Short mmCIF file of C-alpha atoms and ligand atoms in Angstrom, two decimals:
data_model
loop_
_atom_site.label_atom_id
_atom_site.label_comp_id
_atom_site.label_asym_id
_atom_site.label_seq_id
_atom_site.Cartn_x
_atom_site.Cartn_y
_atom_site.Cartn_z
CA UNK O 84 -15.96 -6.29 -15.04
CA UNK O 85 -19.65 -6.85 -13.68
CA UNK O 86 -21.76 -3.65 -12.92
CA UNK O 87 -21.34 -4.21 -8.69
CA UNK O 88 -18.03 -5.20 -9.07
CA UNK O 89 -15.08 -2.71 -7.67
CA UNK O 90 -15.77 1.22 -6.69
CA UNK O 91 -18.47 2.45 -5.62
CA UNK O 92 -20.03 -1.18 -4.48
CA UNK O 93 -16.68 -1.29 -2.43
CA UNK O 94 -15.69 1.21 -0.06
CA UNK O 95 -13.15 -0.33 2.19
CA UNK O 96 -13.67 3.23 4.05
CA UNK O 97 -17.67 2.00 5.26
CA UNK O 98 -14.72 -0.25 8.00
CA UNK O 99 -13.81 3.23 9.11
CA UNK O 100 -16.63 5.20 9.00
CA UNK O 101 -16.96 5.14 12.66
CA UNK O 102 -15.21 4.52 16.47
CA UNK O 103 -17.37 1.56 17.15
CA UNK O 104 -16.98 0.09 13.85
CA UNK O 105 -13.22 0.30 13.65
CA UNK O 106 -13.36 -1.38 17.00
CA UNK O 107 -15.34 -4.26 16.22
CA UNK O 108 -13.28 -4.94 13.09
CA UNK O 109 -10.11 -4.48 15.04
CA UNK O 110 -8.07 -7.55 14.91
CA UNK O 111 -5.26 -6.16 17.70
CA UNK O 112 -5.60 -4.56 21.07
CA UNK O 113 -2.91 -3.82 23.06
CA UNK O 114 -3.96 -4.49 27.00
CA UNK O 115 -2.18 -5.00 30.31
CA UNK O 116 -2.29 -8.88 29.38
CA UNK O 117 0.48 -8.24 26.94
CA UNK O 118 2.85 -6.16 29.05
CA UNK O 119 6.15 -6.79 31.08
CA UNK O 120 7.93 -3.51 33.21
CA UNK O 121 11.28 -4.11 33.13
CA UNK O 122 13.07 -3.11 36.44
CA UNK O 123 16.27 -1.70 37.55
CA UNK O 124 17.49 -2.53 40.88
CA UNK O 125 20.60 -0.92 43.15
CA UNK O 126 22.05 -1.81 46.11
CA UNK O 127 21.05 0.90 48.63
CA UNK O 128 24.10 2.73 49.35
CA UNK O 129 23.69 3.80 45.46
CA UNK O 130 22.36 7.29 45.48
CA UNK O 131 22.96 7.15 41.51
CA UNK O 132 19.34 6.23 41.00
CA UNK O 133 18.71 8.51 37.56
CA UNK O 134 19.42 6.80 33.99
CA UNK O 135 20.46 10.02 31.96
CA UNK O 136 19.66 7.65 28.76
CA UNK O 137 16.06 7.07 29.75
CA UNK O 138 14.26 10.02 30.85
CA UNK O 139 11.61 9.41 33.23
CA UNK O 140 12.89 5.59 34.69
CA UNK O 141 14.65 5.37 37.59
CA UNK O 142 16.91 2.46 39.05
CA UNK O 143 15.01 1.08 42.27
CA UNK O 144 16.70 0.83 45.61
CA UNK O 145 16.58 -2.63 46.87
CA UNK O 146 15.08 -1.21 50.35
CA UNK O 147 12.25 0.27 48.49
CA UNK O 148 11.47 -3.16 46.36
CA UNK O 149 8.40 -4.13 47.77
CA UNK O 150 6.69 -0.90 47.76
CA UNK O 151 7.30 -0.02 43.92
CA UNK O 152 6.37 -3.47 43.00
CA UNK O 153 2.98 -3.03 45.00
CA UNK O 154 2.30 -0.38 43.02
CA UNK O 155 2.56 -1.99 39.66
CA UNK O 156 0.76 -4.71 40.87
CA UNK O 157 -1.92 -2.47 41.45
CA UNK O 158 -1.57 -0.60 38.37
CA UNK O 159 -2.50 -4.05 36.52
CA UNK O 160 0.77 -5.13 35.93
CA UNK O 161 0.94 -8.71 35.11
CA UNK O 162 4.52 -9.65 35.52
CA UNK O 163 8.03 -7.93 35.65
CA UNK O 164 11.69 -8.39 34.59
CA UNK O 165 14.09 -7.67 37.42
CA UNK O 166 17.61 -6.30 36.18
CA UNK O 167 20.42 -5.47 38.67
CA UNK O 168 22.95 -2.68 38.43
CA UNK O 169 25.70 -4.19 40.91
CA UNK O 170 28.21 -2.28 42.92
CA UNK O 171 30.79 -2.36 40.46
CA UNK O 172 33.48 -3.56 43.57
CA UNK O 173 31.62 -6.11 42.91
CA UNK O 174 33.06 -7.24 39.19
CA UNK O 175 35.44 -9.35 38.38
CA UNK O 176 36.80 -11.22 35.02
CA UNK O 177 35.04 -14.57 36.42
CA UNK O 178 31.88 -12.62 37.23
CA UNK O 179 31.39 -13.98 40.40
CA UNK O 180 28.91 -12.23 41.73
CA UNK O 181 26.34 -13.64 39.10
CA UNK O 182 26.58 -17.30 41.19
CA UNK O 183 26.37 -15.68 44.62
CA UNK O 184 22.87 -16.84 46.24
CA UNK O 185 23.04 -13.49 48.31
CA UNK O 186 23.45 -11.12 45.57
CA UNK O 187 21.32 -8.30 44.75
CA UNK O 188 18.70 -10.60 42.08
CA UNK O 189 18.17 -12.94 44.87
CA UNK O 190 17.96 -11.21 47.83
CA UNK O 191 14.87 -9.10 46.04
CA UNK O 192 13.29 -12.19 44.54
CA UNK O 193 13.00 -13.34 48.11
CA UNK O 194 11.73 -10.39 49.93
CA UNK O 195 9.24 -10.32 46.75
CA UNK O 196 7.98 -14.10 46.46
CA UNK O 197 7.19 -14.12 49.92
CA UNK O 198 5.31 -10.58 49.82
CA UNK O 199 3.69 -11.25 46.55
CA UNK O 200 3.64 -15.11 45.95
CA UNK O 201 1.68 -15.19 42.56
CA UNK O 202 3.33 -12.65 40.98
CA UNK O 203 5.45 -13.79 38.37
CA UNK O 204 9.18 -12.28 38.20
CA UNK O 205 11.36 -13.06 35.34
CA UNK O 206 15.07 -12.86 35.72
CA UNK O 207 17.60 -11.77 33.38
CA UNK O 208 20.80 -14.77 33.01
CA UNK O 209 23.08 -13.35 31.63
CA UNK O 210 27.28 -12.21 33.07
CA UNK O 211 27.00 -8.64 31.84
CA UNK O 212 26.22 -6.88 34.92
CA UNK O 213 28.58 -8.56 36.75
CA UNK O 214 31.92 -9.18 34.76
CA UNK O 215 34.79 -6.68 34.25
CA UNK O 216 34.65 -6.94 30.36
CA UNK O 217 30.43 -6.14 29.99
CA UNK O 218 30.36 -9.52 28.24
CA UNK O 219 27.53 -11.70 28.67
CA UNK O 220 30.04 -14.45 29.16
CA UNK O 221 33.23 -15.22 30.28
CA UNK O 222 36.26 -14.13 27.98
CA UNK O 223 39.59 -15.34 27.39
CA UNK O 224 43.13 -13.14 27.14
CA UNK O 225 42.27 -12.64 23.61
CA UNK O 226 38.99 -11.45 24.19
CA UNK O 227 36.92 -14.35 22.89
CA UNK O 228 33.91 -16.09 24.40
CA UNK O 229 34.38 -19.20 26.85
CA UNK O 230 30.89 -20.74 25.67
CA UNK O 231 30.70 -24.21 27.58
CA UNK O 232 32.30 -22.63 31.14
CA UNK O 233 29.61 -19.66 30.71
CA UNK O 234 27.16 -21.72 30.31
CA UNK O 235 27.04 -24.07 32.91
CA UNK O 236 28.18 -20.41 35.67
CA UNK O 237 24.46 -19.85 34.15
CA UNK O 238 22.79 -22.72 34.77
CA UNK O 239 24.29 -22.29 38.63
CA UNK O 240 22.64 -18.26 38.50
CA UNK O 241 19.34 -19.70 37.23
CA UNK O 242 19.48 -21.93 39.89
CA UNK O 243 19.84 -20.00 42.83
CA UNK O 244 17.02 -17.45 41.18
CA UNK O 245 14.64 -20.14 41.20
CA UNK O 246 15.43 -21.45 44.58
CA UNK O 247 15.06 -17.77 45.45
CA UNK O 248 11.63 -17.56 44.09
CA UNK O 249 11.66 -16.76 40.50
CA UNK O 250 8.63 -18.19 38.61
CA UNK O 251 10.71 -17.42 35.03
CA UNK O 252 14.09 -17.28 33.49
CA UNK O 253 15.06 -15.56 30.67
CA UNK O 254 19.09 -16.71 29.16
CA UNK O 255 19.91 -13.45 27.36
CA UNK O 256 23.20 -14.39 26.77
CA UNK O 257 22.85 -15.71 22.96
CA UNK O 258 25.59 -18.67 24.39
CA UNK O 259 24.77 -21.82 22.62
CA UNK O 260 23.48 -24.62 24.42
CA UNK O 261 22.61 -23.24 27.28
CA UNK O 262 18.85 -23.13 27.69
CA UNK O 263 19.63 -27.33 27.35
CA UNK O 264 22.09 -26.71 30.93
CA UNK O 265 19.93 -24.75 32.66
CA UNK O 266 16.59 -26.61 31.71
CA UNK O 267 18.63 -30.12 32.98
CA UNK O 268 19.63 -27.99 36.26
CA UNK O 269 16.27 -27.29 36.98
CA UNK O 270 14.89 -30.74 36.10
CA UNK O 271 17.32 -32.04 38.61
CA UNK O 272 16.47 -30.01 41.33
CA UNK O 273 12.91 -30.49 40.85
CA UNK O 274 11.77 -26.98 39.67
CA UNK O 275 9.99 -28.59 36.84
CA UNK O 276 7.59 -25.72 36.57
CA UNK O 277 9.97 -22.74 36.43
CA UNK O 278 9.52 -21.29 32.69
CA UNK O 279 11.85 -20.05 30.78
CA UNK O 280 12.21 -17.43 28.18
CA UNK O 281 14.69 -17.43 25.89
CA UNK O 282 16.21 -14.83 24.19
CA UNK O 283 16.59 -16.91 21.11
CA UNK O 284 16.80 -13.91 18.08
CA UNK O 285 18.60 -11.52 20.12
CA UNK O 286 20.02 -9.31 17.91
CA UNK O 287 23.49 -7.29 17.86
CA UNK O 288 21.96 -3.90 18.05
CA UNK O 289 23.20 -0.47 18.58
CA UNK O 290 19.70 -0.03 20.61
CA UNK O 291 20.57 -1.19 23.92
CA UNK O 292 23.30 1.32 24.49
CA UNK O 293 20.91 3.24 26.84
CA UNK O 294 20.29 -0.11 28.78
CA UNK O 295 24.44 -0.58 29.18
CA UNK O 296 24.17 2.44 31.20
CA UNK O 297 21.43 1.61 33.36
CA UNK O 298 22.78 -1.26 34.07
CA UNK O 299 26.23 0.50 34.65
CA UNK O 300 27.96 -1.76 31.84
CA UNK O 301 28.91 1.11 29.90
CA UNK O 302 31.99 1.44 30.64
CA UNK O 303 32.90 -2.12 31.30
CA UNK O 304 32.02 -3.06 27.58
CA UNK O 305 33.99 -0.10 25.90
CA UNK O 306 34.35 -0.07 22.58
CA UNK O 307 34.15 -4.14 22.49
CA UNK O 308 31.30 -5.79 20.65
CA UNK O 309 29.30 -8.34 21.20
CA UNK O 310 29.01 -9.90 17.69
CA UNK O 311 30.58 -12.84 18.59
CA UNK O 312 27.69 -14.42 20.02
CA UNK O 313 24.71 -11.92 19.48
CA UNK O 314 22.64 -12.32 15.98
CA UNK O 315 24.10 -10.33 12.62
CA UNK O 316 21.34 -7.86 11.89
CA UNK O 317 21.81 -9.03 8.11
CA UNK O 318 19.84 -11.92 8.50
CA UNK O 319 17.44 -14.17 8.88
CA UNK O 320 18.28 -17.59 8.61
CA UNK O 321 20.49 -17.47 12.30
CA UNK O 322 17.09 -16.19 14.23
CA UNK O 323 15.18 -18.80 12.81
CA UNK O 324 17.66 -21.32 13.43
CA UNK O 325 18.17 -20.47 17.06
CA UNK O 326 14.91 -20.16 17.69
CA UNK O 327 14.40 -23.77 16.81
CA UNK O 328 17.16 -24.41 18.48
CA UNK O 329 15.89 -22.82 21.80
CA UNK O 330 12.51 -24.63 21.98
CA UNK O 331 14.20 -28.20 20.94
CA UNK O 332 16.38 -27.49 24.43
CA UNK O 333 13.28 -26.78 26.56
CA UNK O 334 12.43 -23.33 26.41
CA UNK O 335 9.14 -22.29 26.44
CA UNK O 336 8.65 -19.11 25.31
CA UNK O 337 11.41 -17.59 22.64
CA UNK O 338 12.27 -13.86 22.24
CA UNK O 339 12.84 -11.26 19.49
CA UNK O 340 14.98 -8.59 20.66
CA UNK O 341 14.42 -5.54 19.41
CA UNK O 342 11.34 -5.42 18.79
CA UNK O 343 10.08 -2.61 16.54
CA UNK O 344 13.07 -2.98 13.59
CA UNK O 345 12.46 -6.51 13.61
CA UNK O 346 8.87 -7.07 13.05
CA UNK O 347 9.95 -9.46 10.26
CA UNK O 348 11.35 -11.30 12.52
CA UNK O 349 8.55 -11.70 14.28
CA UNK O 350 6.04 -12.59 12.19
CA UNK O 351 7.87 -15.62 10.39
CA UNK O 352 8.60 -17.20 13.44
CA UNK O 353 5.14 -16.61 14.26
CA UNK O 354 4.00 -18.77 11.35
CA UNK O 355 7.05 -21.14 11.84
CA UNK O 356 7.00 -21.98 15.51
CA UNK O 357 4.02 -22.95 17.97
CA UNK O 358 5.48 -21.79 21.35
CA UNK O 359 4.34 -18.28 22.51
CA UNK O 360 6.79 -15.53 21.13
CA UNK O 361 7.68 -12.38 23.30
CA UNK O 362 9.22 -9.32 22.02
CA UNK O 363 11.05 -6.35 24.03
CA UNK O 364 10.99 -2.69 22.47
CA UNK O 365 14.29 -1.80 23.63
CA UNK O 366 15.96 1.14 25.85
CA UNK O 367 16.79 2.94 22.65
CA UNK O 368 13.24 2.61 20.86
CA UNK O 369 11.94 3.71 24.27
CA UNK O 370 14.63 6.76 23.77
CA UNK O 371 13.60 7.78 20.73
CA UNK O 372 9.92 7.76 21.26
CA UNK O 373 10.25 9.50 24.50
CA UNK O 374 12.62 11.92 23.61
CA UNK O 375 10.33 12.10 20.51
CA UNK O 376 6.96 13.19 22.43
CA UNK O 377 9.29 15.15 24.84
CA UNK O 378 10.62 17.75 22.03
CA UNK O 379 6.39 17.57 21.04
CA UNK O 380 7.20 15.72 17.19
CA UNK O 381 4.92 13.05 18.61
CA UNK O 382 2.07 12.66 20.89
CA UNK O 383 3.24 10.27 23.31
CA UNK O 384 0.44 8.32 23.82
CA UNK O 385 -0.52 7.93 20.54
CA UNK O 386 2.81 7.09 19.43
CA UNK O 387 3.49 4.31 22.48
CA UNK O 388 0.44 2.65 21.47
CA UNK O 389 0.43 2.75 18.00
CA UNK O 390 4.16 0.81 18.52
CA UNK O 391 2.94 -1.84 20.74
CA UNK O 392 0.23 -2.35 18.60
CA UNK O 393 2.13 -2.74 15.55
CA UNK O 394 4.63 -5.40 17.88
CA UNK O 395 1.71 -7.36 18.54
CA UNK O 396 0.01 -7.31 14.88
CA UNK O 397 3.58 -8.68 13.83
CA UNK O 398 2.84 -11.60 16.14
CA UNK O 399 3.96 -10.96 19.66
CA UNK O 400 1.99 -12.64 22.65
CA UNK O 401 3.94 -10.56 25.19
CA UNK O 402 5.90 -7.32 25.31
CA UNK O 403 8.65 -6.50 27.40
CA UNK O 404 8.51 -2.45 27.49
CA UNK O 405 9.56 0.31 29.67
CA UNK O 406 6.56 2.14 28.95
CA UNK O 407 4.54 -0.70 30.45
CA UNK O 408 3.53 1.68 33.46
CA UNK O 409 2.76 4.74 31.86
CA UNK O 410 0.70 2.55 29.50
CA UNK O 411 -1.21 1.45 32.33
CA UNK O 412 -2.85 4.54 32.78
CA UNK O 413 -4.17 4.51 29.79
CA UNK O 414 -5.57 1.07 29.44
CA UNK O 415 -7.57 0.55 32.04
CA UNK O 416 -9.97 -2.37 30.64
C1 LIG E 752 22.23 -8.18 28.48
C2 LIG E 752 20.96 -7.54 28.12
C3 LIG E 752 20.88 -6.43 27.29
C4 LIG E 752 19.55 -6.07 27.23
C5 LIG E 752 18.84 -6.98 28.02
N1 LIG E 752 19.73 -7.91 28.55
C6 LIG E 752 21.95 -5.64 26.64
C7 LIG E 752 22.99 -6.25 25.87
O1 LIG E 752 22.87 -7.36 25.35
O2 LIG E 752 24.05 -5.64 25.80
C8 LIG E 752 19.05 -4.88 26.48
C9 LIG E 752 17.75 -4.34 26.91
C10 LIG E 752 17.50 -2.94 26.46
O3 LIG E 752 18.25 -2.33 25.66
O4 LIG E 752 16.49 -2.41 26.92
N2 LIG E 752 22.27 -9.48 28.73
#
């Protein structure tokens, strides 16, 4: 070893040694630029409008739509993702509801494209909040998946949300083929430039549990799993491969869902894929660091940032994350 090689000629702490410093070396930021609010609607005879699973969000009347979205557009927010909580009279096993071009989704996205005509809304396609069963797609007596019908009921939902004003469309339904139907349905019908987001590594996690009851799915799903068709958190191979998949059938953005135990995830399709990647930090990550800062283990704003930071180092462009607005309090660059 030369005399200047190693310690004390390198101190990787002289990177540190100062606020400024650390900044300019910093190779992540987190900003409003990377940051989706996802939203819960309700029809507005539901007074239900508190989510006992996620302290401090609350479902948003349809009525009162255009006002809370004014005010996240004014807090900086870039985009959101609308998700409905429909009257559950409203369910059936064919999930009807999902196809109707008056139903809660649409009748928001049109009060809300009109009001607010550059501001991008994404929409959720997927039969959960609207089937008996909680299932993403249609079922059978025996409980099992009806892939190619489900998939072409979505391609009819994503549809009527474009017609209705949605700029993007995010499957979330983990059915295969079916970014390939809906990206044909909207070539047809000329909405060449809706985008769509596909939630191609969509994992079977216990995490969304809090979401289930947001969405009032809870109960609907049971004890039933959706293994079937959602990712085995044992591997790797099937994200990779859908993802692929995904992009080859037109979609233009691909998802890793969640976000924070699957950072791995993230970064190797990050360095196998060229199409921006998204990432959503889940209802229960957003539990568990909420509840977290709440009982004082964590400081909440350090902890929320230090997670979407981490998200993003792994190689997310965007984030979908319920802490979206209370981040935007903080970052105001
Ligand atoms: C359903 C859907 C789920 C989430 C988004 N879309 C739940 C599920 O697959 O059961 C979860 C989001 C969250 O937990 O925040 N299509």
């Amino acid at each position: 070893m030369s005399e200047t090689s190693g310690f004390p000629f390198v101190r990787s702490q002289r990177l540190r040694s100062s606020s400024n410093i650390r900044d300019l070396v910093s190779e992540n930021n987190i900003t409003m630029n990377d940051l989706v609010m996802p939203i819960f609607v309700t029809e507005d005879q539901d007074k239900d409008l508190k989510i006992n699973k996620m302290p401090g969000i609350f479902r948003k009347k349809e009525c009162d739509i255009i006002k809370e979205v004014e005010i996240l557009i004014n807090k900086g927010i870039k985009s959101i993702a609308l998700f409905p909580k429909v009257d559950p009279q409203k369910k059936n096993n064919g999930g009807d509801e999902s196809t109707n071009s008056n139903n809660l989704i649409c009748r928001c996205l049109r009060m809300l494209s009109k009001e607010f005509p550059n501001f991008p809304i994404i929409c959720d396609v997927a039969l959960d909040a609207y089937t008996l069963s909680g299932h993403d797609g249609l079922i059978d007596e025996n409980g099992k998946i009806l892939n190619d019908l489900t998939i072409n009921k979505l391609a009819e939902m994503s549809l009527n949300f474009a017609r209705a004003g949605a700029k993007i469309i995010a499957p979330s339904d983990m059915m295969d083929g079916r970014i390939k139907i809906i990206r044909n349905c909207l070539e047809k019908n000329n909405y060449e430039d809706i985008c769509i987001i596909s939630y191609s590594a969509k994992y079977c996690s216990e995490l969304y549990k809090p979401f289930r009851e947001a969405l009032g799915s809870e109960k609907n799903l049971g004890s039933s799993s959706k293994e079937y068709y959602q990712l085995d958190v044992r591997n790797t191979l099937n994200a990779i491969r859908k993802i692929h998949e995904d992009i080859s059938e037109g979609s233009d953005i691909i998802m890793v869902k969640p976000a924070s135990f699957y950072l791995d995830i993230i970064k190797e399709a990050k360095e196998k894929i060229n199409v921006p990647i998204a990432a959503y930090q889940v209802s229960g990550e957003y539990y568990m660091l909420k509840m977290a800062s709440l009982n004082e283990i964590f400081n909440f704003k350090n902890v929320v940032v230090e997670s979407l930071n981490c998200i993003k180092r792994a190689g997310a462009s965007l984030i979908f994350s319920y802490f979206t607005e209370e981040v935007s309090e903080w970052l105001k660059y």
